[in-house]
N, CA, C and O atoms as a Tinker XYZ file with bonds, in Angstrom:
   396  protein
     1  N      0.838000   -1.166000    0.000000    73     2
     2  CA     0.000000    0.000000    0.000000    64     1     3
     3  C      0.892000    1.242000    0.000000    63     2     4     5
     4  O      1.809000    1.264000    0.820000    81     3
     5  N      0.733000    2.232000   -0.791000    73     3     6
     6  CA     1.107000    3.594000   -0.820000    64     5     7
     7  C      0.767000    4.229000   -0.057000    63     6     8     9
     8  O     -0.319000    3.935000    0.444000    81     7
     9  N      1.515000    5.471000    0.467000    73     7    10
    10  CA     1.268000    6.661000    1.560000    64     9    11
    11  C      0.760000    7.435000    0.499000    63    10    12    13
    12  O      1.289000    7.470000   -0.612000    81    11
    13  N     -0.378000    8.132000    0.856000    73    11    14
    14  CA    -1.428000    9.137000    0.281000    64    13    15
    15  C     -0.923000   10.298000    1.545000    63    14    16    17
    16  O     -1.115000   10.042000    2.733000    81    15
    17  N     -0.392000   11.328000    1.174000    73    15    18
    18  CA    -0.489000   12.621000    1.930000    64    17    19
    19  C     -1.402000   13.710000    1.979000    63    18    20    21
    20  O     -1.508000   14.682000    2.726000    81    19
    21  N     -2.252000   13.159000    0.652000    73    19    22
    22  CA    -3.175000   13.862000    0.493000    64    21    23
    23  C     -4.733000   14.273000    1.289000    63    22    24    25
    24  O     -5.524000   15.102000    0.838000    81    23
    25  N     -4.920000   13.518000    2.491000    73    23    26
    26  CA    -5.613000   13.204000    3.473000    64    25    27
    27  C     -5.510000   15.052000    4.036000    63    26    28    29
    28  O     -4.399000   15.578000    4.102000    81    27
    29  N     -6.694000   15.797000    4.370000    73    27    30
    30  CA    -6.742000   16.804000    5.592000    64    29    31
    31  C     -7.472000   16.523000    6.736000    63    30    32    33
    32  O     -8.582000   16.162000    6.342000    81    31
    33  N     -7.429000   16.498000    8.021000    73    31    34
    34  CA    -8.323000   17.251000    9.263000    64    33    35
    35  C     -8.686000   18.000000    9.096000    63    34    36    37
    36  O     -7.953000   18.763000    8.468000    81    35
    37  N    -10.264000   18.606000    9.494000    73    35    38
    38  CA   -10.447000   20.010000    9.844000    64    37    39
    39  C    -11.215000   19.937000   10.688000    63    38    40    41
    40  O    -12.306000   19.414000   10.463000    81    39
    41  N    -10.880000   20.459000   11.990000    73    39    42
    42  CA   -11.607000   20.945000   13.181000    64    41    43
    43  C    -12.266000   21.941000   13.686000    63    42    44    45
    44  O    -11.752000   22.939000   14.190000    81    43
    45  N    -13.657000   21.675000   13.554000    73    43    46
    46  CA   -14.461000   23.194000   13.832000    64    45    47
    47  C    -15.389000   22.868000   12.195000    63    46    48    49
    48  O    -15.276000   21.838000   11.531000    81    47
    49  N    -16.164000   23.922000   11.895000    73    47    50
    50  CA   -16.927000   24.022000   10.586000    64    49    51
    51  C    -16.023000   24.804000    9.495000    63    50    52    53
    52  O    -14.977000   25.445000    9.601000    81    51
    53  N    -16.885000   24.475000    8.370000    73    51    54
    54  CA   -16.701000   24.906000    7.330000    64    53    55
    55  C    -17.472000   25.159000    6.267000    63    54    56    57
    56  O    -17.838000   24.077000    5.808000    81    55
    57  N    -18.099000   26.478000    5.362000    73    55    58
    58  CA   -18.927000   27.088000    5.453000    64    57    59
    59  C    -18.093000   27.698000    3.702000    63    58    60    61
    60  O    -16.937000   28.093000    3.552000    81    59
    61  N    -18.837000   27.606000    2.977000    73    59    62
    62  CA   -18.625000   27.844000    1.766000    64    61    63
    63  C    -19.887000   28.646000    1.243000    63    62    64    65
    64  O    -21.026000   28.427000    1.656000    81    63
    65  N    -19.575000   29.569000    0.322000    73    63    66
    66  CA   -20.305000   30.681000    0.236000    64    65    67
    67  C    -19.713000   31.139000   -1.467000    63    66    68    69
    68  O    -18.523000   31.163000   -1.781000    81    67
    69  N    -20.883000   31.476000   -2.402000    73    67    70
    70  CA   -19.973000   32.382000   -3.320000    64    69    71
    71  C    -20.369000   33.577000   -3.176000    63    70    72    73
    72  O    -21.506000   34.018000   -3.006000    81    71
    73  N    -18.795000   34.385000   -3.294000    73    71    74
    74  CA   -18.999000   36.002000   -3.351000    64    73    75
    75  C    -18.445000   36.410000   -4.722000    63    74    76    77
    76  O    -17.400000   36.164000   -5.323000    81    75
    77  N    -19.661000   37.201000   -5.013000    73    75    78
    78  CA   -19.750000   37.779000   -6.241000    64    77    79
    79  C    -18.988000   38.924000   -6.412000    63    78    80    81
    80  O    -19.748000   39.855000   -6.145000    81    79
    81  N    -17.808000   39.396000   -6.736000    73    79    82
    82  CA   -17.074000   40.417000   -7.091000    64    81    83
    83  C    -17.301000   41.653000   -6.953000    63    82    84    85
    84  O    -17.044000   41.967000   -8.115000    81    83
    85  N    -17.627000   42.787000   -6.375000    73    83    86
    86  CA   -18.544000   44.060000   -6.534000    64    85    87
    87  C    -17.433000   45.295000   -7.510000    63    86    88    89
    88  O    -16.435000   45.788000   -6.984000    81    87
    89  N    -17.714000   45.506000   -8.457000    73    87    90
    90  CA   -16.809000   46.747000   -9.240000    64    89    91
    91  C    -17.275000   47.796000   -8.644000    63    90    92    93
    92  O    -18.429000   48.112000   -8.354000    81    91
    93  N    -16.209000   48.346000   -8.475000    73    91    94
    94  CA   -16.763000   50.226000   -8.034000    64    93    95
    95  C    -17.021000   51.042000   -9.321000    63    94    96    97
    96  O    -16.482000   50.922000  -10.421000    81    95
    97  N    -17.881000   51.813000   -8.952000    73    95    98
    98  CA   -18.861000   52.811000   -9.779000    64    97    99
    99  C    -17.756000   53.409000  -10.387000    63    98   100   101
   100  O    -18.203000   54.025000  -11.354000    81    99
   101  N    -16.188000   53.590000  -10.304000    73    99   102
   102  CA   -14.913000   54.041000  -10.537000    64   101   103
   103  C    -14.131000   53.256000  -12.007000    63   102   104   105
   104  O    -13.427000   53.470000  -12.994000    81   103
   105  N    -14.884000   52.221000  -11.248000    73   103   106
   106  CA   -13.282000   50.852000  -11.756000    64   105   107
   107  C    -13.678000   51.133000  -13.053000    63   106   108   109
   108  O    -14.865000   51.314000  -13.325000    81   107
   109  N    -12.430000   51.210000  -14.224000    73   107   110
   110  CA   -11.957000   51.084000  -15.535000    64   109   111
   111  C    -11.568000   49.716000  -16.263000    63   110   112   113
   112  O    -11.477000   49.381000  -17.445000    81   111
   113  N    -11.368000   49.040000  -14.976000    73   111   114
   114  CA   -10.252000   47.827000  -15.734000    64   113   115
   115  C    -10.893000   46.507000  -15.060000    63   114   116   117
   116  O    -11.230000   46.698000  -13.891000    81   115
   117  N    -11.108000   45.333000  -15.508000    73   115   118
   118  CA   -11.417000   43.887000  -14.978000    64   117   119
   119  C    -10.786000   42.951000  -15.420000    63   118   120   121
   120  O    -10.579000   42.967000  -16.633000    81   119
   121  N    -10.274000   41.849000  -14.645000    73   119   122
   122  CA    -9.276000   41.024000  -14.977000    64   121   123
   123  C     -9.869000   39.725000  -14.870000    63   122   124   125
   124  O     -9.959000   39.242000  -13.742000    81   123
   125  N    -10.335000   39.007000  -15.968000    73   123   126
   126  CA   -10.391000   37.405000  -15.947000    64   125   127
   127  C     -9.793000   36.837000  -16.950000    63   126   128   129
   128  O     -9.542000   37.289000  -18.067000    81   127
   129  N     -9.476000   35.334000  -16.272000    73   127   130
   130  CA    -9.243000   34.277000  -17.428000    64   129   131
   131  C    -10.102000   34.278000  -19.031000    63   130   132   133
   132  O    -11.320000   34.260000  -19.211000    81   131
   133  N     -9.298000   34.299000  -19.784000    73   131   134
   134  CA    -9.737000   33.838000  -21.224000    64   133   135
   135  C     -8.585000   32.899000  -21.944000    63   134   136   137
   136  O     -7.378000   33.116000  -21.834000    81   135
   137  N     -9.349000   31.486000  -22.935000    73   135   138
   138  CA    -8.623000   30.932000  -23.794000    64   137   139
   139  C     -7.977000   31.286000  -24.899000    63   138   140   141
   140  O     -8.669000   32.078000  -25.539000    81   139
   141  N     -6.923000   31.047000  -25.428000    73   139   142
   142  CA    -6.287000   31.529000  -26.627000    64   141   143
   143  C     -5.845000   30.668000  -27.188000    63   142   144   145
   144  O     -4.666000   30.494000  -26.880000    81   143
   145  N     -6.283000   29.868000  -28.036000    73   143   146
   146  CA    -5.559000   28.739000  -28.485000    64   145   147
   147  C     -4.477000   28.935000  -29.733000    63   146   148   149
   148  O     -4.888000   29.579000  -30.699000    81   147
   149  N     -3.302000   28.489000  -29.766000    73   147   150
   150  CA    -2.121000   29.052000  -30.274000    64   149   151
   151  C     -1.422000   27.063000  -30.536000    63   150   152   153
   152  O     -1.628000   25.985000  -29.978000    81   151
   153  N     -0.410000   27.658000  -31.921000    73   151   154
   154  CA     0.115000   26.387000  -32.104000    64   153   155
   155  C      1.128000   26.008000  -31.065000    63   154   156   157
   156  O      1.823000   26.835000  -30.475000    81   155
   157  N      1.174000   24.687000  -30.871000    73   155   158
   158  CA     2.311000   24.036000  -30.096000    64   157   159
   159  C      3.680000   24.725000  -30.249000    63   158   160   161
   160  O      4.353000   24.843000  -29.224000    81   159
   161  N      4.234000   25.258000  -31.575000    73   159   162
   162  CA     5.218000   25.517000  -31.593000    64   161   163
   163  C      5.606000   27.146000  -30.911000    63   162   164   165
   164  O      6.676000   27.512000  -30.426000    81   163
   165  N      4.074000   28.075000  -31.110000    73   163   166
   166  CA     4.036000   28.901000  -30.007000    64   165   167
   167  C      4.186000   28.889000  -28.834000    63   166   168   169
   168  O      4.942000   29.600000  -28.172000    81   167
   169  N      3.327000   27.909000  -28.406000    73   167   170
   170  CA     3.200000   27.465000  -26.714000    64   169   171
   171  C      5.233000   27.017000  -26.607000    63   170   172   173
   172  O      5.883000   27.443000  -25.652000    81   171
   173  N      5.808000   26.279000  -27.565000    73   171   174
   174  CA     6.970000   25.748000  -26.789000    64   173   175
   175  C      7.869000   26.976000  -26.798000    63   174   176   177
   176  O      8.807000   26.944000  -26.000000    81   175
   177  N      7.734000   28.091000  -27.594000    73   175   178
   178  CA     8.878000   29.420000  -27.649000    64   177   179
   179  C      8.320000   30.204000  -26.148000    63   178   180   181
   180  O      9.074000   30.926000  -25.494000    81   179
   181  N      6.911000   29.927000  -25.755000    73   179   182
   182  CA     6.389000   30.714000  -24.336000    64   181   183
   183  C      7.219000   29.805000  -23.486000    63   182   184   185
   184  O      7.837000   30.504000  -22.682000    81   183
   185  N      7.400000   28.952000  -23.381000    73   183   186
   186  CA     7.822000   27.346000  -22.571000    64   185   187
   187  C      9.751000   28.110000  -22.411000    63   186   188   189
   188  O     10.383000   28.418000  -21.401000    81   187
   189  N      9.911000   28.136000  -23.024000    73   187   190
   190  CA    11.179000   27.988000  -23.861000    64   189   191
   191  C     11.995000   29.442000  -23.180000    63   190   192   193
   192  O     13.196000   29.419000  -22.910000    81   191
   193  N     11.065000   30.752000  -22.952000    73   191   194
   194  CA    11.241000   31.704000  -22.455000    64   193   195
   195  C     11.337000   31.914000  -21.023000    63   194   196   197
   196  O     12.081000   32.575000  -20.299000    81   195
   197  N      9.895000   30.789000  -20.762000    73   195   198
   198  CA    10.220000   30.580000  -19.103000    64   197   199
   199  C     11.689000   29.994000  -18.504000    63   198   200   201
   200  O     12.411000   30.393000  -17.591000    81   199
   201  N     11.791000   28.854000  -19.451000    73   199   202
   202  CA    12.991000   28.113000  -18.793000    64   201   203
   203  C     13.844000   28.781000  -18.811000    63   202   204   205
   204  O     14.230000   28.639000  -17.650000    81   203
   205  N     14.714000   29.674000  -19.386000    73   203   206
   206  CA    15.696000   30.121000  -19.783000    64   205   207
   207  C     16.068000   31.455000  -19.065000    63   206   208   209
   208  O     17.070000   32.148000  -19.237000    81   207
   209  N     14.610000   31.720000  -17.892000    73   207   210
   210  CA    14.706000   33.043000  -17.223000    64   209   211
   211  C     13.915000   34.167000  -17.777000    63   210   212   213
   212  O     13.633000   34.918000  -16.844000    81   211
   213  N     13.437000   34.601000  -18.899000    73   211   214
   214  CA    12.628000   35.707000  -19.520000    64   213   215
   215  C     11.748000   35.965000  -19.156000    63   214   216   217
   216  O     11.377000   37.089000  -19.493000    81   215
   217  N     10.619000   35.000000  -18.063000    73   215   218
   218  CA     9.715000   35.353000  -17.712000    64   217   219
   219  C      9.443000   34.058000  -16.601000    63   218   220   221
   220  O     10.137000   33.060000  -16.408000    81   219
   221  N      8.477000   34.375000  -16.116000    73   219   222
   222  CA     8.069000   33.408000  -14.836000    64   221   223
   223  C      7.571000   31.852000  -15.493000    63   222   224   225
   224  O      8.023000   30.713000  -15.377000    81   223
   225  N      6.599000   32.350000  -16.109000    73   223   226
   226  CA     5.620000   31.489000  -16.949000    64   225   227
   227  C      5.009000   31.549000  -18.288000    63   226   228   229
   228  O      5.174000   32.613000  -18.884000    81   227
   229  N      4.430000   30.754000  -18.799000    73   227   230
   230  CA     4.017000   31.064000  -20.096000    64   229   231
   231  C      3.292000   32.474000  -20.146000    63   230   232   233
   232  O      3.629000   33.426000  -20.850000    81   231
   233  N      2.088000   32.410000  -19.138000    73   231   234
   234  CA     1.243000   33.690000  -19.253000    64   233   235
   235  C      2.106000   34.982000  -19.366000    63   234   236   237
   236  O      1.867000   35.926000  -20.118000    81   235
   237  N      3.062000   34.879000  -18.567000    73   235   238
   238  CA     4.094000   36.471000  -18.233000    64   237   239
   239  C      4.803000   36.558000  -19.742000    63   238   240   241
   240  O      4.788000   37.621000  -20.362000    81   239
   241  N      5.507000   35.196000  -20.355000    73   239   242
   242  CA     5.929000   35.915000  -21.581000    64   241   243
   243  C      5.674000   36.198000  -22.493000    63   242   244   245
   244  O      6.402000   36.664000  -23.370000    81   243
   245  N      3.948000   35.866000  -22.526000    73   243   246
   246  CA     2.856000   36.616000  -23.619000    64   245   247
   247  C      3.389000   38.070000  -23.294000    63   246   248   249
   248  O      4.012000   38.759000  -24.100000    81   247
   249  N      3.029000   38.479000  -21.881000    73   247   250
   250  CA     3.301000   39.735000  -21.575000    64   249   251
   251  C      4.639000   40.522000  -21.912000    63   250   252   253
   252  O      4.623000   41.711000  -22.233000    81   251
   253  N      5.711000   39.824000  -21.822000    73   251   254
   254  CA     7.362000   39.893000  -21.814000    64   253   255
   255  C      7.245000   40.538000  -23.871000    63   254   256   257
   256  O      7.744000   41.548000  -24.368000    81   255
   257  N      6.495000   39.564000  -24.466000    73   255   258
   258  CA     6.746000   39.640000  -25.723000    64   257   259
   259  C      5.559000   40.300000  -26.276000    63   258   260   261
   260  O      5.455000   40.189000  -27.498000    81   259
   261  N      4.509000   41.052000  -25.589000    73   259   262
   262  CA     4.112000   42.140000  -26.346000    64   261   263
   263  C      4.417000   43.166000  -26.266000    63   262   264   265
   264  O      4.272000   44.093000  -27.064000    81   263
   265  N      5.044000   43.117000  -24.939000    73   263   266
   266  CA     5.863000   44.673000  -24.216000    64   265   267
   267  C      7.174000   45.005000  -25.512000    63   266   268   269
   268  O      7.272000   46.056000  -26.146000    81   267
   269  N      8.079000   43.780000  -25.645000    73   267   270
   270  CA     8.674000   43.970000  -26.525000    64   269   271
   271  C      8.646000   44.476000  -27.987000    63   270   272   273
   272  O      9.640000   44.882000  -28.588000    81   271
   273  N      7.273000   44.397000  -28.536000    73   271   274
   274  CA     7.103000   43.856000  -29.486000    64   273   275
   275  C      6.373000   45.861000  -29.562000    63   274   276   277
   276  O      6.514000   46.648000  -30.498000    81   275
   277  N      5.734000   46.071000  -28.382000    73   275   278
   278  CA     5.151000   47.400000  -28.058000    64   277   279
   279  C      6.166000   48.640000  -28.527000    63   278   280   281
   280  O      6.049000   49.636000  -29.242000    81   279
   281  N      7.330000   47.971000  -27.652000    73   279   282
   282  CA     8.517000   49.142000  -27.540000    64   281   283
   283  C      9.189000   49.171000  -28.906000    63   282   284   285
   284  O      9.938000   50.140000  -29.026000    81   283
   285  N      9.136000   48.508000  -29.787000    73   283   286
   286  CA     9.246000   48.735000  -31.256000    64   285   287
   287  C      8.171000   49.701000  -32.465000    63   286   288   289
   288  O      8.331000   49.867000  -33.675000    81   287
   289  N      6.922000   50.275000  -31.405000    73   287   290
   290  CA     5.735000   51.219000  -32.502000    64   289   291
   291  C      6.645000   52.418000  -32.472000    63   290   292   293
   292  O      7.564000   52.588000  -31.671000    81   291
   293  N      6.357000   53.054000  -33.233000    73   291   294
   294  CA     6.345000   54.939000  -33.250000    64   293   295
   295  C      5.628000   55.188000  -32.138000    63   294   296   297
   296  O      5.086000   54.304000  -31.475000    81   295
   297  N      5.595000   56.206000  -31.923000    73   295   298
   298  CA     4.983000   57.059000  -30.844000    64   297   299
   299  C      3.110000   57.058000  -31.138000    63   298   300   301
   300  O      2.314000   56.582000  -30.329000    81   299
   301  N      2.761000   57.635000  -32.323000    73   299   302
   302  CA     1.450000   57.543000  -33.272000    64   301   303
   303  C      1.065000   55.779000  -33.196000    63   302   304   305
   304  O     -0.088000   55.662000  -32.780000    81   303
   305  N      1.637000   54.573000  -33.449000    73   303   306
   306  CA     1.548000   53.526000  -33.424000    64   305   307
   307  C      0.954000   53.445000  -32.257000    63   306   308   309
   308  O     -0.213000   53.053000  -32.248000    81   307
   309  N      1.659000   53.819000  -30.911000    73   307   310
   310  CA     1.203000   53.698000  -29.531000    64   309   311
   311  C      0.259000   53.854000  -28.953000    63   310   312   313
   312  O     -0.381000   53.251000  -28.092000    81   311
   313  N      0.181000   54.875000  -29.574000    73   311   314
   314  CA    -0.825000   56.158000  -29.309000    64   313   315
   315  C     -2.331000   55.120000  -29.599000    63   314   316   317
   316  O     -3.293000   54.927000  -28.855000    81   315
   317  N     -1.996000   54.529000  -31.162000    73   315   318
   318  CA    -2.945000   53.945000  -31.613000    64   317   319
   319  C     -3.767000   52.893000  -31.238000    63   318   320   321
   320  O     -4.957000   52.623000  -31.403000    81   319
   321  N     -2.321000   52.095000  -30.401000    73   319   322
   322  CA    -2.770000   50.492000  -30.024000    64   321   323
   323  C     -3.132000   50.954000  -28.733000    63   322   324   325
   324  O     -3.982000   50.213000  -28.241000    81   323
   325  N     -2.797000   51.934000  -27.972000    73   323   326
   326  CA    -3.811000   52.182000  -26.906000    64   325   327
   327  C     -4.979000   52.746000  -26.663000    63   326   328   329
   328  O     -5.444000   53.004000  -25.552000    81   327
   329  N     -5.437000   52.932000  -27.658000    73   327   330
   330  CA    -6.862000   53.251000  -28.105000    64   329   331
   331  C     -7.407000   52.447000  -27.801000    63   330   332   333
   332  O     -8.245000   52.489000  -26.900000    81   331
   333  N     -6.990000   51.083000  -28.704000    73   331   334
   334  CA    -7.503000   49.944000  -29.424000    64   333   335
   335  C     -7.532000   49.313000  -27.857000    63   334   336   337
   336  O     -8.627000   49.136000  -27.324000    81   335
   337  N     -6.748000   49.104000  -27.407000    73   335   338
   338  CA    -6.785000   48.452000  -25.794000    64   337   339
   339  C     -7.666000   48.892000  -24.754000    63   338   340   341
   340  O     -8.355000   48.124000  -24.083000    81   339
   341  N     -7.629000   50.375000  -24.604000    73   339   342
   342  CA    -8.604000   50.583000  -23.925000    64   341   343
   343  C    -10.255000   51.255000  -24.216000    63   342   344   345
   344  O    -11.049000   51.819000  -23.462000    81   343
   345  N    -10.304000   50.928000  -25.517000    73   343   346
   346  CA   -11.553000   50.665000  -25.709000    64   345   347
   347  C    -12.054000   49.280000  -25.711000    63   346   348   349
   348  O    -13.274000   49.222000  -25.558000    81   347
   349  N    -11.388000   48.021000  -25.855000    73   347   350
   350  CA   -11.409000   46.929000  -25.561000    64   349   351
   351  C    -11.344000   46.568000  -23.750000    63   350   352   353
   352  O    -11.460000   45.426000  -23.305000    81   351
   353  N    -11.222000   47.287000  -23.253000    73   351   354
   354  CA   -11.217000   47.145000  -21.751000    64   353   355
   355  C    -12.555000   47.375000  -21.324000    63   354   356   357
   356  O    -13.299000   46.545000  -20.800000    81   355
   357  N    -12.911000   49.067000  -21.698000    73   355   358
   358  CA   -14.280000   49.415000  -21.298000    64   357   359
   359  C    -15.158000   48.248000  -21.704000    63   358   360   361
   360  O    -15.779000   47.700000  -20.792000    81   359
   361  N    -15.341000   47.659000  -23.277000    73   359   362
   362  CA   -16.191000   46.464000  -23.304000    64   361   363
   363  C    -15.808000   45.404000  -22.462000    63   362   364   365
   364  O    -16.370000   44.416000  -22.934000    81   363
   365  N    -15.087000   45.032000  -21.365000    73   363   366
   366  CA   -15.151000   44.322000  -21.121000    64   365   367
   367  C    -15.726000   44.602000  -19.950000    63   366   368   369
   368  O    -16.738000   43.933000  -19.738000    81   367
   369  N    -15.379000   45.487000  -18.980000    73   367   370
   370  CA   -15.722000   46.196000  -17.687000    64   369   371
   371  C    -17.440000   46.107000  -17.779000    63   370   372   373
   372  O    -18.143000   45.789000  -16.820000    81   371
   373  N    -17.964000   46.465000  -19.168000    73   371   374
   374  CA   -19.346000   46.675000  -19.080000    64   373   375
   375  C    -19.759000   45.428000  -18.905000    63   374   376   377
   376  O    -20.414000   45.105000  -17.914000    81   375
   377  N    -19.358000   44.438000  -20.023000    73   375   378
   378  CA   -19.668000   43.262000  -20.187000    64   377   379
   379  C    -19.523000   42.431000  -18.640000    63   378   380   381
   380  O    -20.310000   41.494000  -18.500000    81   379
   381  N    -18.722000   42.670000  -17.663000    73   379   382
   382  CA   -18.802000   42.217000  -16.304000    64   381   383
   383  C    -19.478000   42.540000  -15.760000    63   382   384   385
   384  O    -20.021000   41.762000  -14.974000    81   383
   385  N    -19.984000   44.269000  -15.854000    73   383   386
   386  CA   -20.381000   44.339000  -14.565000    64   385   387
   387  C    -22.314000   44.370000  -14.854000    63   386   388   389
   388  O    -23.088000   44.830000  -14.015000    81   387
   389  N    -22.757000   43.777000  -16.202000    73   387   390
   390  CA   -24.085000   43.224000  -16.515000    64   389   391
   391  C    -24.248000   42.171000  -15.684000    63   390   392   393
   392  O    -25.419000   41.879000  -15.441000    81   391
   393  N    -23.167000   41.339000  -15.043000    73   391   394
   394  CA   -23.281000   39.841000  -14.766000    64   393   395
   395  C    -23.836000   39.911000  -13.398000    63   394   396
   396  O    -24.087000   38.876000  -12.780000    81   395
């Protein structure tokens, strides 16, 4: 027979509840998970970046390599793709806070 460590105690109750997120009448920005499906040979250059130190994890060197990829626009380019971003934010902020 194998040792399973996976076993907990818990003493006293336990009481599970969902809490629903509240945005302030303020907030601009909302952060959830979304899928992106990308070829293997993408996923292994994200892989590939982690190992080597460039970033933590795959998710960070999406980030690592648009930042990069950012700091190569013109100024007008910038200007542009942050338009494009944060008008893509507000739809999303709205789109949350319908839920």
């Amino acid at each position: 027979m194998t040792e399973n460590n996976n076993f907990y105690k818990i003493n006293g109750y336990v009481t599970l509840e969902k809490v629903d997120p509240e945005l302030p009448e303020n907030k601009d920005q909302v952060t959830f998970d979304t899928n992106l499906k990308i070829s293997n040979h993408s996923r292994n250059k994200l892989q590939a970046m982690a190992s080597i130190g460039y970033s933590e994890n795959q998710r960070s060197a999406v980030d690592v390599a648009l930042q990069a990829w950012y700091d190569t626009l013109t100024v007008n380019e910038q200007k542009e793709f942050d338009l494009q971003v944060h008008t893509l934010e507000q739809r999303d902020v709205k789109i949350k806070s319908k839920k």
